[in-house]
Short mmCIF file of C-alpha atoms in Angstrom, two decimals:
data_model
loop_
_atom_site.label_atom_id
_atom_site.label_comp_id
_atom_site.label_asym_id
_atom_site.label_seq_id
_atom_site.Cartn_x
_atom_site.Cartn_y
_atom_site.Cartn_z
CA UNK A 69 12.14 275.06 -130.88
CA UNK A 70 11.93 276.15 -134.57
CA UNK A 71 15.84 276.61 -134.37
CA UNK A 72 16.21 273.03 -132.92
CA UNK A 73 13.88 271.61 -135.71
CA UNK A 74 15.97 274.06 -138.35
CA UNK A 75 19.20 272.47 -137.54
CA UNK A 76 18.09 268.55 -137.28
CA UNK A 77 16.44 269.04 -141.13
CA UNK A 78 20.13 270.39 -142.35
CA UNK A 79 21.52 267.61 -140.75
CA UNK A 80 19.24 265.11 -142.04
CA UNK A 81 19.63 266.22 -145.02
CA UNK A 82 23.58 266.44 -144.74
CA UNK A 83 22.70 262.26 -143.94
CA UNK A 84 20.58 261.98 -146.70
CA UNK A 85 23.32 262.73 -149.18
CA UNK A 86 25.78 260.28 -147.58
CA UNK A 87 23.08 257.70 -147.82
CA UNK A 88 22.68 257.74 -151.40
CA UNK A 89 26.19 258.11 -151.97
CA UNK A 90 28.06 255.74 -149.93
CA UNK A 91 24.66 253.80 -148.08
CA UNK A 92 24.69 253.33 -144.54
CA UNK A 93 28.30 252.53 -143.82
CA UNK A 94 29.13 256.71 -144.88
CA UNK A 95 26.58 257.51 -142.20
CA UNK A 96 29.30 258.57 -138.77
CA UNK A 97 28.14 261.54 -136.89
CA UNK A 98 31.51 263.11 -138.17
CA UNK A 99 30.44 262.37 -141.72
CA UNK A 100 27.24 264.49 -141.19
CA UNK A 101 28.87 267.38 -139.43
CA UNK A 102 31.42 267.59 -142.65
CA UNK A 103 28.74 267.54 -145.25
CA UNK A 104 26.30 269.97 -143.59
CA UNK A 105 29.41 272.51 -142.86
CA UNK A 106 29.23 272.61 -139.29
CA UNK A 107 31.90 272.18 -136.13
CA UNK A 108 32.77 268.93 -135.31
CA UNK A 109 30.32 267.66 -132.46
CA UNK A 110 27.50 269.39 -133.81
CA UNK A 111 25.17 266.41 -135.13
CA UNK A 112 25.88 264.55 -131.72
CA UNK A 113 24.80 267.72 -130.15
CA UNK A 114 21.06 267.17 -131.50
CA UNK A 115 21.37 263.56 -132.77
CA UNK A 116 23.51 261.88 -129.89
CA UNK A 117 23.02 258.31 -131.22
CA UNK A 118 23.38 256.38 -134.26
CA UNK A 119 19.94 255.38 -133.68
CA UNK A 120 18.45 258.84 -133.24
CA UNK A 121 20.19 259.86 -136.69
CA UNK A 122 18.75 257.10 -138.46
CA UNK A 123 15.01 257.70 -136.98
CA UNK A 124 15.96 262.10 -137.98
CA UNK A 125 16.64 261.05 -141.28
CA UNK A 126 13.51 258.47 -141.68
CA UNK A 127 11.39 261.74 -140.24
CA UNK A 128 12.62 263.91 -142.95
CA UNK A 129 12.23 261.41 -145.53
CA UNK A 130 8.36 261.43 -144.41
CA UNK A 131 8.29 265.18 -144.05
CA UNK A 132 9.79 266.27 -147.70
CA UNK A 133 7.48 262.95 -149.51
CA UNK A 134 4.37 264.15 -147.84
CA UNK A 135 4.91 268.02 -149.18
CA UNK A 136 5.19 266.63 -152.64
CA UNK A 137 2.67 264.26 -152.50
CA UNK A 138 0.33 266.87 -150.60
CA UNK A 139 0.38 268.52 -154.48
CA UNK A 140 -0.32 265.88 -156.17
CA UNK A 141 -3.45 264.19 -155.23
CA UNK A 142 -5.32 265.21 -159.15
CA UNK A 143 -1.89 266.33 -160.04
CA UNK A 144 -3.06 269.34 -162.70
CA UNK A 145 -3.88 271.13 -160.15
CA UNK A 146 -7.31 270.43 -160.64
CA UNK A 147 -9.78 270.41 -157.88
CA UNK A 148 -10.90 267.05 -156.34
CA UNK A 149 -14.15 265.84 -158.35
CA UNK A 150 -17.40 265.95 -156.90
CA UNK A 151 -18.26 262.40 -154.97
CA UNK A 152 -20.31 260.26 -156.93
CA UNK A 153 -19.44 259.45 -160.92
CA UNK A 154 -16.02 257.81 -161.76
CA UNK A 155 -13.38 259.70 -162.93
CA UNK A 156 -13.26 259.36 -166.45
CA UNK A 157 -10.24 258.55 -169.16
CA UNK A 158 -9.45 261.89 -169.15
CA UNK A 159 -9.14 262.25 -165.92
CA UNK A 160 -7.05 258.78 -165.39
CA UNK A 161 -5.12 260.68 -168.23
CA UNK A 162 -4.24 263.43 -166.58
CA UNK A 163 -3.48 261.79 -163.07
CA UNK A 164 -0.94 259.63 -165.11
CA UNK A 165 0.62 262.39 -166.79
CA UNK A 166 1.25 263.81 -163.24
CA UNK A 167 2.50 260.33 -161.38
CA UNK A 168 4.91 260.56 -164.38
CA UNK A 169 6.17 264.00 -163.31
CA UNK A 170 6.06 263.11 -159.79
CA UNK A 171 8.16 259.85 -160.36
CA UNK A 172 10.64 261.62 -162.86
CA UNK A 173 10.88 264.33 -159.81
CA UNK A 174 12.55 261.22 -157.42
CA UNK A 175 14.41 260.35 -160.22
CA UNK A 176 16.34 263.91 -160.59
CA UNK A 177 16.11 266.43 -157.75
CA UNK A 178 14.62 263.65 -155.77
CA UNK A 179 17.01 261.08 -156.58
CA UNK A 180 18.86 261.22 -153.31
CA UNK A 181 16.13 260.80 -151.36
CA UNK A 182 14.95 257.97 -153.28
CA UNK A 183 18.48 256.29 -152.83
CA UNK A 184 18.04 257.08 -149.12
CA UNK A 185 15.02 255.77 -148.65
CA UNK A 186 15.99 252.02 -150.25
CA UNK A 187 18.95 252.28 -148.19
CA UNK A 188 16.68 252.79 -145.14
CA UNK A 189 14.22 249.89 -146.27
CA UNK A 190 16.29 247.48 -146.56
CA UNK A 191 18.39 248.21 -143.16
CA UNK A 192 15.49 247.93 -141.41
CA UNK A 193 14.80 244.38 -142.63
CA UNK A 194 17.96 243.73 -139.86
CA UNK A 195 16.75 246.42 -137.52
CA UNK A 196 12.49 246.28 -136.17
CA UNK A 197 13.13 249.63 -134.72
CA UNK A 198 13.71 250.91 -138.29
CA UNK A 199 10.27 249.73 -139.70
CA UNK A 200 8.75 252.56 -139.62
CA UNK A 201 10.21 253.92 -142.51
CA UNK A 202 7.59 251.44 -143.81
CA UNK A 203 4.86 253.77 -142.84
CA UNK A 204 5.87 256.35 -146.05
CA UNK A 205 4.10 254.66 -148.23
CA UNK A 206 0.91 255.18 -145.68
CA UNK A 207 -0.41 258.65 -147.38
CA UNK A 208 0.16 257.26 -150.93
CA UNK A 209 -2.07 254.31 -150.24
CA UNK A 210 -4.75 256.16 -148.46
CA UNK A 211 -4.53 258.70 -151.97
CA UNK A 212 -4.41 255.96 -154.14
CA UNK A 213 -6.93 253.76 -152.22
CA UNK A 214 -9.48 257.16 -152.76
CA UNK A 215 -8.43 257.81 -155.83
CA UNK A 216 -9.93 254.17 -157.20
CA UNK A 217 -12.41 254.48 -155.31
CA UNK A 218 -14.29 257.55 -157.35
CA UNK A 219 -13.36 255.75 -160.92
CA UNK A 220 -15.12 253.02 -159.68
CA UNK A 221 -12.74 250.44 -159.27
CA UNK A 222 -13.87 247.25 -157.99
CA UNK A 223 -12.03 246.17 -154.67
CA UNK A 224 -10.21 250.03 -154.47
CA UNK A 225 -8.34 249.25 -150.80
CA UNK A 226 -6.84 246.12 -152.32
CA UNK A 227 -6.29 247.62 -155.96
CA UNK A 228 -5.24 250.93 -154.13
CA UNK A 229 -2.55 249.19 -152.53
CA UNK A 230 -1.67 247.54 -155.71
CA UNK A 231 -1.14 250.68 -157.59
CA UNK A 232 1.56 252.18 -154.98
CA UNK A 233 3.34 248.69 -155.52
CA UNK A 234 3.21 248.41 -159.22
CA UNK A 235 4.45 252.30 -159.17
CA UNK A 236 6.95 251.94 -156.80
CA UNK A 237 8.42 249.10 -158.37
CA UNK A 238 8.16 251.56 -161.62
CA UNK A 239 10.67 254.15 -159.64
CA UNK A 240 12.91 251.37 -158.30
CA UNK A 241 13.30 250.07 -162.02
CA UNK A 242 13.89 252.87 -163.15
CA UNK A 243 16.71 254.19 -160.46
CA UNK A 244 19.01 250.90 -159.85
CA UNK A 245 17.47 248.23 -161.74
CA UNK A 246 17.53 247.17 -165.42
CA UNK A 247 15.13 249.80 -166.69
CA UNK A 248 17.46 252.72 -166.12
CA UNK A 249 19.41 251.01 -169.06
CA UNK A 250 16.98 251.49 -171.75
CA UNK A 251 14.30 254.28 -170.15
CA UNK A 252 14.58 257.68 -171.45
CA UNK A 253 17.22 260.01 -169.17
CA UNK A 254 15.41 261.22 -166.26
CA UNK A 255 14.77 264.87 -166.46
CA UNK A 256 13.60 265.04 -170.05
CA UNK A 257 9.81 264.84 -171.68
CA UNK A 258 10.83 261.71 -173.05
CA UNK A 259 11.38 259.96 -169.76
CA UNK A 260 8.20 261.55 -168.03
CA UNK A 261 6.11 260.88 -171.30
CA UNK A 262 7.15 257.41 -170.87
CA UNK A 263 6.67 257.42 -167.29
CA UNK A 264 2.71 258.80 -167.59
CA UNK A 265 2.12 255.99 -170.03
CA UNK A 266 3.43 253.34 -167.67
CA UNK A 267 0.96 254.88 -165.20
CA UNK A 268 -1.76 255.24 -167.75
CA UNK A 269 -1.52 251.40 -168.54
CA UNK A 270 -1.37 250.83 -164.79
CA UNK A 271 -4.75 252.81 -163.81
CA UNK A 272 -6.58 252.02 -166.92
CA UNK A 273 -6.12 247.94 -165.71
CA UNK A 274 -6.84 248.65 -161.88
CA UNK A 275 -9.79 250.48 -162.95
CA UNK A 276 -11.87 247.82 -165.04
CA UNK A 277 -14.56 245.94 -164.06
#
């Protein structure tokens, strides 16, 4: 079993890469058996349709998103505060400065994934059995939606919710759309300093009265 589950990660992740380079028309079963170095056959061998590719590579997606996220609930490392008062600025500080790292993560090392992932959203708009790709954002909502709930933020479900769209808007800005022509490169202080503040700004306002 753990051999089996070996093999279908390299080969999502061989589909991954084809994703974010050529979207969903580079994704053949041949394409996948190239890029992960492997006879041909062998991704049809484990992955026999298109479908089944598609739903391995929206599993690893899920997989590799929830082991980063898992470290980054009070991203310094810090432990979870006690329940009761709100987190305070400094706290809110911190967490922002380590969204920004998180973010500016997707952005380098991360970046085909991220390019996967859009790829994935927006083919399942055309294809329901797809849509649960839409369920990644699921643990980020239930952190964020916890996360405003001990600073005290009014309404934290709705507000919680809020946050993982304003932020993931933030990453999609800053990957394909206009902000990736004036944000500082990805990879460097400057872009995650200016990435924390964006955050900062972002929990500061979902977090008033």
């Amino acid at each position: 079993m753990a051999g089996r589950t070996n093999r279908v990660a390299l080969l999502a992740d061989a589909a991954i890469e084809l994703l974010a380079e050529g979207g969903m028309r580079a994704l053949t079963h041949r394409a996948v058996d190239t890029r992960a170095g492997l006879p041909l056959g062998s991704t049809s061998a484990y992955l026999r349709t298109r479908q089944a590719l598609i739903e391995a590579v929206v599993q690893r997606l899920a997989d590799l998103d929830r082991a980063d996220l898992a470290g980054h609930e009070l991203p310094t490392g810090a432990p979870p505060p006690a329940p009761g008062p709100a987190l305070s600025g400094e706290d809110l500080d911190r967490l922002a400065a380590g969204v920004g790292d998180l973010l500016d993560r997707w952005l380098t090392v991360g970046r085909s994934r991220t390019l996967a992932r859009y790829v994935c959203l927006l083919e399942a708009v055309h294809r329901p059995e797809l849509r649960r790709i839409l369920g990644h954002g699921t643990l980020l909502r239930v952190q964020a939606r916890d996360l405003l709930a001990r600073a005290g933020a009014p309404e934290p479900d709705r507000r919680g919710d809020q946050l993982v769209a304003f932020v993931d808007g933030l990453l999609f800005d800053r990957l394909v759309g206009a902000g990736a022509l004036t944000a500082p490169a990805p990879g460097t202080p400057a872009s995650r300093a200016d990435l924390a503040a964006a955050v900062r700004v972002l929990l500061r306002a979902l977090t008033a009265a």
